[in-house]
Amino acid sequence: MKNLSHLIQQAALLCCLVIVLSISANAASPQSILGGYEAEAKIQDQHFQEFSAKRGQLLFQSTNTTGKPETPSCTTCHSKDPSSAGRTRAEKEISPMALSRSPQRYNDLKKVEKWFRRNCKSVLGRVCSPLEKGDFITFMINQ
Amino acid sequence: MVWDLPLRLFHWSMVSVVFVTLITGYLAPEWWLDIHMRAGYALGCLLAFRFVWGFFGTYYSRFNSFPLSIKDSVEYLLSIIRTQPKTFTGHNPLGAWMIVVLLTTLVFLVLTGLVVLGGQENLGPLASAVNFSIGEMFEDIHEILAGILIVLICIHLAGVFIDVRVFRHPVVKAMITGRKPGSADYTEIPGYGVLRGAILISLGIATVLFIGLQSNALPTDSWRAIKLPTVYGSECGDCHDPYHPSLQTKEAWQVIMETLSDHYGEDASLDEQTVAVISEFLQSNDALSFDTEVSHKIGRTESPSYRMTDTDYWKKKHKDIDQTVFKYPSVGSKVNCKGCHMDALTGRFDDAKIKLPKGDKK
């Protein structure tokens, strides 16, 4: 019985999340995107406290072997410094990841999700958790 | 006075313009086409003047004063062999024939040049009248004529050399001062009205040709301006500048759009709706819907990798480019056409719109 109420609680939260996400789908702010990830993170881990810019930085700078060999790290394309521009593998310039340098960033959930989906797969060989996404954005909006 | 001033000016202008066309045609890289083209237009105007002057100019400039009869020519040839050439005040028969052949060759060079320009580059007055394959065919003819022109120039120079050195006729000096020693003035001097008329006609032709130049970027049957959808620019353009749809066939675009999750090693997957919009745009404007040089040479060519840089034509055209140029920050890599082809996004790829970036090495 306890399990069932827990399940209902989770389902309700998930519904709320879906509504929040769909409302904020295209015209979101970095804060509302973070709010969405926070709600998701809480579902995954009830002990979730808050996102950490430090963890985000470690993720950004980490070198991995689980993804594609050409892209072991976020910094492969985005450059080591979040406030400087990067280059795609086709050598087109990528605007800096730091929000202070690229104010247009983290405003479009669909776009944010698209790039997490693609790049987590390329660098880590798996999808990123809501916690990782939130940490990453927290790091970038404080840069 | 044998050679009037307009004729002399014509002669030396012709020398310099032909020199420019030969240098730009044979030696200069392709992006000098602009200069070659302008020299060609100038040549056309000069020829038009010469044609008018051949009927309305002063006596020795007129075609009907040329000693072109077979009898004259044979007699003259025999007199040369005896090393006692008959003297002529104007042109001698061989010189006159030389001029006829040279001028005819040049007229055909200008005409075939315009056909090539219209067919291959979609430029000039024939841009909408000539398709790509005709342009390509005429390129061969244009090149053969250019070869003939070089031979003719050599014969012309040899003739002048022999006339000056062997027979001591100061013909070069005559083409500068207009006078030949011991020769009488031409018998009649047409009024300046004729000169004015000739200049006006030349100006008229120049204006027409200028309008031809100005109409360069207008849509033709071969090329049309298309608007790249915003979603194409924002999705594909995030990683590389969006390619013009005429660079691939419908079938190739379909394969590319169906395999985005492994796009040359990169995960470029998109949601279904976006894929559908972009695919529709690419396929309805594919290489077969254009008749431009690039749509034929690269667009219609299938390479197993679907990379434009893997086509033989791409390799051939870029083999002389220094590899470091591709690494300039403003270029980035070989897949960034826009780095040098200023009109890449329009799909025209005009030779004259190529600008190699300079001096900004990494």
Coordinates of C-alpha atoms in Angstrom, one line a residue:
Chain A
M1 CA 0.0 0.0 0.0
K2 CA 2.9 2.3 0.9
N3 CA 4.5 1.4 -2.4
L4 CA 1.3 2.3 -4.3
S5 CA 1.0 5.7 -2.8
H6 CA 4.7 6.3 -3.5
L7 CA 4.1 5.4 -7.1
I8 CA 1.1 7.7 -7.4
Q9 CA 3.2 10.5 -5.8
Q10 CA 5.9 9.9 -8.4
A11 CA 3.4 9.8 -11.3
A12 CA 1.9 13.1 -10.1
L13 CA 5.3 14.7 -9.9
L14 CA 6.1 13.4 -13.3
C15 CA 2.9 14.9 -14.7
C16 CA 3.7 18.2 -13.1
L17 CA 7.2 18.0 -14.6
V18 CA 5.8 17.3 -18.1
I19 CA 3.4 20.2 -17.8
V20 CA 6.2 22.5 -16.6
L21 CA 8.5 21.4 -19.3
S22 CA 6.0 21.7 -22.1
I23 CA 4.9 25.2 -21.0
S24 CA 8.5 26.3 -20.8
A25 CA 9.5 24.3 -23.9
N26 CA 10.6 27.0 -26.3
A27 CA 10.7 30.2 -24.3
A28 CA 12.5 29.3 -21.2
S29 CA 15.1 31.0 -19.0
P30 CA 18.2 29.3 -17.7
Q31 CA 16.5 29.3 -14.3
S32 CA 13.3 27.6 -15.5
I33 CA 15.4 25.0 -17.3
L34 CA 17.4 24.4 -14.1
G35 CA 14.0 24.2 -12.2
G36 CA 12.9 21.4 -14.6
Y37 CA 16.1 19.5 -14.1
E38 CA 15.8 19.9 -10.4
A39 CA 12.4 18.4 -10.3
E40 CA 13.7 15.5 -12.4
A41 CA 16.7 15.1 -10.2
K42 CA 14.5 14.9 -7.1
I43 CA 12.5 12.1 -8.6
Q44 CA 15.7 10.2 -9.3
D45 CA 17.3 10.8 -5.9
Q46 CA 15.2 11.8 -2.9
H47 CA 18.3 13.0 -1.1
F48 CA 19.0 15.6 -3.8
Q49 CA 20.1 18.9 -2.3
E50 CA 21.2 21.4 -5.0
F51 CA 23.2 21.6 -8.1
S52 CA 26.9 22.2 -7.8
A53 CA 29.0 24.4 -10.1
K54 CA 32.1 22.5 -8.9
R55 CA 30.7 19.1 -10.1
G56 CA 29.6 20.8 -13.3
Q57 CA 33.2 22.0 -13.9
L58 CA 34.6 18.6 -13.2
L59 CA 32.2 17.1 -15.7
F60 CA 33.1 19.7 -18.3
Q61 CA 36.8 19.1 -17.9
S62 CA 36.7 15.3 -17.4
T63 CA 38.4 13.1 -19.9
N64 CA 36.5 10.0 -20.8
T65 CA 37.1 6.7 -22.6
T66 CA 33.5 5.6 -22.8
G67 CA 32.4 7.8 -25.7
K68 CA 33.8 8.3 -29.2
P69 CA 37.6 8.4 -29.3
E70 CA 37.5 11.7 -31.3
T71 CA 35.7 13.4 -28.5
P72 CA 37.0 12.3 -25.1
S73 CA 35.9 15.6 -23.4
C74 CA 33.5 18.5 -23.7
T75 CA 36.6 20.6 -24.0
T76 CA 37.6 18.8 -27.2
C77 CA 35.3 21.1 -29.1
H78 CA 34.3 23.8 -26.6
S79 CA 37.9 24.7 -25.6
K80 CA 39.2 24.5 -22.0
D81 CA 38.0 27.9 -21.1
P82 CA 34.2 28.3 -21.0
S83 CA 34.5 32.0 -21.8
S84 CA 36.4 31.4 -25.0
A85 CA 35.0 30.2 -28.3
G86 CA 35.3 26.6 -29.5
R87 CA 35.3 24.9 -32.8
T88 CA 33.1 22.1 -34.2
R89 CA 34.7 19.1 -35.8
A90 CA 33.9 20.8 -39.1
E91 CA 35.9 23.7 -37.7
K92 CA 33.0 26.2 -37.4
E93 CA 33.3 28.5 -34.5
I94 CA 31.1 27.7 -31.4
S95 CA 30.1 30.6 -29.2
P96 CA 31.5 30.4 -25.6
M97 CA 29.7 28.2 -23.2
A98 CA 29.7 30.8 -20.4
L99 CA 26.3 32.5 -20.1
S100 CA 28.0 35.9 -19.5
R101 CA 29.7 35.6 -22.9
S102 CA 26.8 34.0 -24.8
P103 CA 23.5 35.4 -23.2
Q104 CA 21.5 33.6 -25.9
R105 CA 22.4 30.2 -24.3
Y106 CA 20.2 28.0 -22.0
N107 CA 17.0 29.8 -23.1
D108 CA 15.6 27.1 -25.3
L109 CA 14.9 23.7 -23.6
K110 CA 14.5 21.9 -26.9
K111 CA 17.9 23.1 -28.0
V112 CA 19.5 22.4 -24.7
E113 CA 18.1 18.9 -24.6
K114 CA 19.1 18.3 -28.3
W115 CA 22.8 19.1 -27.5
F116 CA 22.9 17.2 -24.2
R117 CA 21.4 14.2 -26.1
R118 CA 24.0 14.3 -28.9
N119 CA 27.0 15.3 -26.9
C120 CA 26.6 13.2 -23.8
K121 CA 26.4 10.2 -26.2
S122 CA 29.5 11.4 -28.1
V123 CA 31.7 12.2 -25.0
L124 CA 30.3 9.8 -22.4
G125 CA 28.8 7.1 -24.5
R126 CA 25.5 7.4 -22.5
V127 CA 22.7 9.9 -21.7
C128 CA 23.4 12.4 -19.0
S129 CA 21.4 12.4 -15.8
P130 CA 19.3 15.4 -14.7
L131 CA 21.9 16.0 -12.0
E132 CA 24.7 16.2 -14.5
K133 CA 22.8 18.5 -16.8
G134 CA 21.9 20.8 -13.8
D135 CA 25.4 20.8 -12.5
F136 CA 26.7 21.6 -16.0
I137 CA 24.3 24.6 -16.6
T138 CA 24.9 25.8 -13.0
F139 CA 28.6 25.9 -13.7
M140 CA 28.1 27.7 -17.0
I141 CA 25.7 30.4 -15.8
N142 CA 28.1 31.3 -13.0
Q143 CA 30.9 31.8 -15.5
Chain B
M1 CA 50.0 60.0 -93.0
V2 CA 49.1 56.3 -93.5
W3 CA 47.7 55.1 -90.2
D4 CA 45.3 57.6 -88.7
L5 CA 45.2 58.2 -84.9
P6 CA 42.1 56.1 -84.1
L7 CA 43.6 53.1 -85.9
R8 CA 46.9 53.4 -84.1
L9 CA 45.2 53.7 -80.8
F10 CA 43.1 50.7 -81.7
H11 CA 46.2 48.7 -82.6
W12 CA 48.1 49.3 -79.3
S13 CA 44.9 49.0 -77.2
M14 CA 44.3 45.6 -78.9
V15 CA 47.9 44.5 -78.1
S16 CA 47.5 45.3 -74.4
V17 CA 44.0 43.8 -74.1
V18 CA 44.9 40.6 -75.9
F19 CA 48.0 40.4 -73.7
V20 CA 45.8 40.6 -70.6
T21 CA 43.3 38.0 -71.9
L22 CA 46.1 35.6 -72.7
I23 CA 47.8 36.0 -69.3
T24 CA 44.5 35.7 -67.4
G25 CA 43.3 32.8 -69.6
Y26 CA 46.4 30.7 -69.5
L27 CA 48.5 31.5 -66.5
A28 CA 46.4 33.2 -63.8
P29 CA 44.3 31.2 -61.3
E30 CA 40.6 30.9 -62.0
W31 CA 39.5 33.7 -59.8
W32 CA 41.1 36.1 -62.2
L33 CA 38.2 35.3 -64.5
D34 CA 36.8 38.7 -63.6
I35 CA 39.7 40.4 -65.3
H36 CA 39.7 38.0 -68.2
M37 CA 36.0 38.7 -68.7
R38 CA 36.4 42.5 -68.6
A39 CA 39.3 42.3 -71.0
G40 CA 37.0 40.2 -73.3
Y41 CA 34.3 42.8 -73.2
A42 CA 36.9 45.5 -74.0
L43 CA 38.1 43.4 -76.8
G44 CA 34.6 43.1 -78.1
C45 CA 34.3 46.9 -78.1
L46 CA 37.6 47.3 -79.8
L47 CA 36.6 44.9 -82.5
A48 CA 33.3 46.7 -83.0
F49 CA 35.3 49.9 -83.5
R50 CA 37.6 48.2 -86.0
F51 CA 34.6 46.9 -88.0
V52 CA 33.1 50.4 -88.2
W53 CA 36.5 51.9 -89.0
G54 CA 37.0 49.3 -91.7
F55 CA 34.1 50.9 -93.6
F56 CA 34.2 54.5 -92.5
G57 CA 37.8 55.1 -91.5
T58 CA 40.5 56.8 -93.6
Y59 CA 41.6 55.2 -96.8
Y60 CA 44.3 52.7 -95.6
S61 CA 42.2 51.7 -92.7
R62 CA 39.3 50.6 -94.9
F63 CA 38.9 47.0 -95.7
N64 CA 38.3 47.8 -99.4
S65 CA 41.8 49.2 -99.7
F66 CA 43.3 45.9 -98.6
P67 CA 45.2 44.1 -101.4
L68 CA 43.6 40.8 -100.8
S69 CA 43.3 39.4 -104.3
I70 CA 44.9 36.1 -105.1
K71 CA 47.0 37.7 -107.8
D72 CA 48.4 40.4 -105.5
S73 CA 49.2 37.8 -102.9
V74 CA 51.0 35.4 -105.2
E75 CA 53.0 38.2 -106.8
Y76 CA 53.9 39.5 -103.4
L77 CA 55.0 36.1 -102.1
L78 CA 57.1 35.6 -105.2
S79 CA 58.7 39.0 -104.8
I80 CA 59.6 38.1 -101.2
I81 CA 61.2 34.9 -102.3
R82 CA 63.4 36.9 -104.7
T83 CA 64.1 39.1 -101.6
Q84 CA 62.9 42.1 -103.5
P85 CA 59.4 42.6 -102.0
K86 CA 57.0 45.0 -103.8
T87 CA 56.3 48.0 -101.6
F88 CA 52.8 48.9 -100.5
T89 CA 51.9 52.1 -98.8
G90 CA 49.2 50.5 -96.7
H91 CA 49.3 46.8 -95.8
N92 CA 51.1 44.4 -98.1
P93 CA 48.9 41.4 -99.2
L94 CA 50.3 39.0 -96.6
G95 CA 49.8 41.6 -93.8
A96 CA 46.3 42.3 -95.0
W97 CA 45.4 38.6 -95.0
M98 CA 47.0 38.4 -91.5
I99 CA 44.7 41.1 -90.3
V100 CA 41.6 39.5 -91.8
V101 CA 42.4 36.1 -90.1
L102 CA 43.4 37.7 -86.8
L103 CA 40.3 39.9 -86.6
T104 CA 38.1 36.9 -87.5
T105 CA 39.7 34.7 -84.9
L106 CA 39.3 37.4 -82.3
V107 CA 35.6 37.9 -83.1
F108 CA 35.0 34.2 -82.7
L109 CA 37.0 34.2 -79.4
V110 CA 34.8 37.0 -78.0
L111 CA 31.6 35.2 -79.2
T112 CA 32.6 31.8 -77.9
G113 CA 33.8 33.5 -74.7
L114 CA 30.3 34.9 -74.1
V115 CA 28.8 31.5 -74.7
V116 CA 31.1 29.9 -72.1
L117 CA 30.5 32.7 -69.7
G118 CA 26.7 32.3 -70.1
G119 CA 26.7 28.5 -69.9
Q120 CA 29.2 27.8 -67.2
E121 CA 29.1 30.8 -65.0
N122 CA 25.6 32.1 -65.7
L123 CA 27.1 35.5 -66.3
G124 CA 26.9 38.0 -69.2
P125 CA 24.3 38.7 -71.8
L126 CA 23.9 35.0 -72.7
A127 CA 23.4 33.8 -69.1
S128 CA 19.8 32.9 -69.6
A129 CA 20.1 31.7 -73.2
V130 CA 22.9 29.1 -72.9
N131 CA 22.7 25.9 -70.8
F132 CA 25.7 24.3 -69.0
S133 CA 26.5 21.6 -71.5
I134 CA 26.6 24.0 -74.5
G135 CA 28.8 26.3 -72.4
E136 CA 31.2 23.3 -71.7
M137 CA 31.3 22.4 -75.4
F138 CA 32.2 26.0 -76.3
E139 CA 34.9 26.1 -73.7
D140 CA 36.8 23.6 -75.9
I141 CA 36.2 25.7 -79.0
H142 CA 37.3 28.8 -77.1
E143 CA 40.5 27.1 -76.1
I144 CA 41.3 25.8 -79.6
L145 CA 40.7 29.4 -81.0
A146 CA 43.1 30.7 -78.3
G147 CA 45.7 28.3 -79.4
I148 CA 45.2 29.4 -83.0
L149 CA 45.5 33.1 -81.9
I150 CA 48.9 32.4 -80.3
V151 CA 50.1 30.9 -83.5
L152 CA 48.8 33.8 -85.5
I153 CA 50.4 36.3 -83.1
C154 CA 53.7 34.5 -83.6
I155 CA 53.4 34.7 -87.4
H156 CA 52.4 38.3 -87.2
L157 CA 55.5 39.2 -85.1
A158 CA 57.7 37.1 -87.3
G159 CA 56.3 39.0 -90.4
V160 CA 57.0 42.3 -88.7
F161 CA 60.4 41.2 -87.6
I162 CA 61.4 40.2 -91.2
D163 CA 59.9 43.4 -92.6
V164 CA 61.9 45.5 -90.2
R165 CA 65.2 43.6 -90.1
V166 CA 65.4 42.0 -93.5
F167 CA 63.6 44.5 -95.8
R168 CA 64.3 47.6 -93.7
H169 CA 60.7 48.7 -93.6
P170 CA 60.1 50.7 -90.4
V171 CA 56.6 49.3 -90.0
V172 CA 56.6 49.4 -86.2
K173 CA 57.6 53.1 -86.2
A174 CA 54.8 53.6 -88.8
M175 CA 52.3 52.1 -86.3
I176 CA 53.4 54.7 -83.7
T177 CA 53.8 57.9 -85.8
G178 CA 51.3 57.0 -88.5
R179 CA 53.8 57.9 -91.2
K180 CA 55.9 55.8 -93.6
P181 CA 59.0 57.3 -95.3
G182 CA 58.3 58.6 -98.8
S183 CA 54.7 57.8 -98.8
A184 CA 52.0 60.2 -99.8
D185 CA 49.1 61.1 -97.5
Y186 CA 45.9 59.3 -98.0
T187 CA 43.9 60.9 -100.7
E188 CA 40.8 61.8 -98.8
I189 CA 40.1 62.7 -95.2
P190 CA 36.6 61.8 -94.1
G191 CA 34.9 64.4 -91.9
Y192 CA 35.1 64.2 -88.1
G193 CA 31.4 63.3 -88.2
V194 CA 32.4 59.8 -89.1
L195 CA 34.8 59.6 -86.2
R196 CA 32.1 60.9 -83.9
G197 CA 29.8 58.3 -85.4
A198 CA 32.3 55.5 -84.8
I199 CA 32.8 56.6 -81.2
L200 CA 29.1 56.8 -80.6
I201 CA 28.6 53.3 -81.9
S202 CA 31.4 52.0 -79.8
L203 CA 30.0 53.7 -76.7
G204 CA 26.6 52.2 -77.6
I205 CA 28.1 48.7 -77.7
A206 CA 30.0 49.4 -74.5
T207 CA 26.7 50.4 -72.8
V208 CA 25.0 47.2 -73.9
L209 CA 27.9 45.1 -72.7
F210 CA 27.9 47.0 -69.4
I211 CA 24.3 46.2 -68.9
G212 CA 25.2 42.6 -69.6
L213 CA 27.7 42.8 -66.8
Q214 CA 25.2 44.4 -64.4
S215 CA 22.6 41.7 -65.0
N216 CA 25.0 39.1 -63.7
A217 CA 23.2 38.1 -60.5
L218 CA 19.8 38.0 -62.0
P219 CA 18.0 34.6 -62.0
T220 CA 18.3 32.6 -65.2
D221 CA 17.0 29.3 -66.4
S222 CA 20.1 27.7 -65.0
W223 CA 20.3 29.3 -61.7
R224 CA 17.8 30.8 -59.3
A225 CA 18.0 32.4 -55.9
I226 CA 16.5 30.2 -53.2
K227 CA 15.9 31.1 -49.6
L228 CA 17.4 28.7 -47.2
P229 CA 14.8 27.9 -44.5
T230 CA 15.7 29.2 -41.1
V231 CA 15.6 25.7 -39.6
Y232 CA 18.1 24.6 -42.1
G233 CA 20.5 27.4 -41.2
S234 CA 20.0 26.9 -37.5
E235 CA 20.2 23.1 -37.3
C236 CA 22.8 22.2 -40.0
G237 CA 24.4 25.6 -39.7
D238 CA 25.3 25.0 -36.0
C239 CA 28.2 22.7 -37.0
H240 CA 29.0 23.8 -40.6
D241 CA 27.7 26.5 -42.9
P242 CA 24.6 25.1 -44.6
Y243 CA 25.4 23.6 -48.0
H244 CA 23.5 24.7 -51.1
P245 CA 21.0 21.9 -52.0
S246 CA 22.4 21.9 -55.6
L247 CA 25.5 20.2 -54.3
Q248 CA 23.9 16.8 -54.0
T249 CA 21.2 14.8 -55.8
K250 CA 17.8 14.0 -54.3
E251 CA 18.9 10.4 -53.5
A252 CA 22.1 11.5 -51.8
W253 CA 20.3 14.1 -49.7
Q254 CA 17.8 11.4 -48.7
V255 CA 20.6 9.1 -47.5
I256 CA 22.3 11.9 -45.7
M257 CA 19.2 12.9 -43.9
E258 CA 18.4 9.3 -42.9
T259 CA 21.8 8.7 -41.4
L260 CA 22.1 11.8 -39.3
S261 CA 22.8 9.9 -36.1
D262 CA 26.2 8.9 -37.6
H263 CA 26.9 12.0 -39.7
Y264 CA 30.6 11.5 -40.7
G265 CA 31.2 10.2 -37.2
E266 CA 29.1 12.9 -35.5
D267 CA 25.7 12.4 -33.9
A268 CA 23.7 15.0 -35.7
S269 CA 20.3 13.4 -35.2
L270 CA 17.2 15.6 -35.3
D271 CA 13.5 15.2 -34.5
E272 CA 11.4 13.7 -37.2
Q273 CA 9.5 16.9 -38.0
T274 CA 12.7 18.9 -38.5
V275 CA 14.2 16.1 -40.7
A276 CA 11.1 16.2 -42.8
V277 CA 11.1 20.0 -43.3
I278 CA 14.9 20.0 -44.2
S279 CA 14.6 16.9 -46.4
E280 CA 11.8 18.4 -48.4
F281 CA 13.7 21.6 -49.0
L282 CA 16.9 19.9 -50.0
Q283 CA 15.3 17.4 -52.3
S284 CA 13.1 19.8 -54.1
N285 CA 16.1 22.1 -54.9
D286 CA 18.7 19.3 -55.6
A287 CA 21.4 19.3 -58.2
L288 CA 19.1 18.1 -61.0
S289 CA 17.0 21.2 -60.5
F290 CA 19.9 23.4 -61.3
D291 CA 22.0 23.8 -64.5
T292 CA 25.1 25.4 -62.9
E293 CA 28.7 24.3 -63.2
V294 CA 28.8 23.1 -59.6
S295 CA 25.5 21.2 -59.8
H296 CA 27.0 19.3 -62.8
K297 CA 30.5 18.8 -61.7
I298 CA 29.9 18.1 -58.0
G299 CA 26.2 17.9 -57.4
R300 CA 25.5 15.2 -60.0
T301 CA 28.6 13.2 -59.2
E302 CA 28.0 10.5 -56.6
S303 CA 30.9 9.7 -54.3
P304 CA 30.5 6.7 -52.0
S305 CA 31.1 8.9 -49.0
Y306 CA 28.7 11.7 -50.1
R307 CA 31.5 14.1 -49.2
M308 CA 32.0 16.8 -51.8
T309 CA 35.7 16.9 -51.0
D310 CA 35.9 13.3 -52.2
T311 CA 34.7 14.0 -55.7
D312 CA 37.4 13.9 -58.4
Y313 CA 36.4 17.4 -59.6
W314 CA 36.8 18.9 -56.1
K315 CA 40.2 17.4 -55.7
K316 CA 41.3 18.5 -59.2
K317 CA 40.1 22.0 -58.6
H318 CA 41.8 22.4 -55.2
K319 CA 45.0 20.5 -55.8
D320 CA 47.1 23.7 -56.2
I321 CA 45.7 25.3 -53.0
D322 CA 48.3 25.4 -50.2
Q323 CA 47.1 23.1 -47.4
T324 CA 47.7 25.9 -44.8
V325 CA 45.0 28.0 -46.5
F326 CA 42.4 25.5 -45.3
K327 CA 43.6 26.0 -41.7
Y328 CA 43.2 29.8 -41.7
P329 CA 40.8 30.8 -38.9
S330 CA 38.5 32.4 -41.5
V331 CA 38.4 29.1 -43.4
G332 CA 38.7 26.5 -40.7
S333 CA 38.5 23.4 -42.9
K334 CA 37.9 22.1 -46.4
V335 CA 34.2 21.8 -45.8
N336 CA 33.8 25.5 -45.3
C337 CA 33.2 26.5 -49.0
K338 CA 32.3 30.1 -47.9
G339 CA 35.9 30.6 -46.6
C340 CA 37.0 31.3 -50.2
H341 CA 33.8 31.1 -52.3
M342 CA 32.1 34.3 -51.4
D343 CA 28.9 33.2 -53.1
A344 CA 28.8 29.6 -51.9
L345 CA 25.5 30.0 -50.0
T346 CA 23.8 31.1 -53.2
G347 CA 25.0 27.9 -55.0
R348 CA 26.6 30.0 -57.9
F349 CA 30.3 29.4 -57.2
D350 CA 31.4 31.9 -59.8
D351 CA 35.1 31.8 -60.6
A352 CA 35.2 35.6 -60.1
K353 CA 33.8 35.3 -56.6
I354 CA 36.8 33.3 -55.3
K355 CA 38.9 35.2 -52.8
L356 CA 41.7 33.4 -51.1
P357 CA 42.1 34.8 -47.5
K358 CA 45.5 36.2 -46.9
G359 CA 47.8 36.6 -44.0
D360 CA 45.7 35.4 -41.1
K361 CA 47.5 32.2 -40.4
K362 CA 46.9 30.4 -37.1

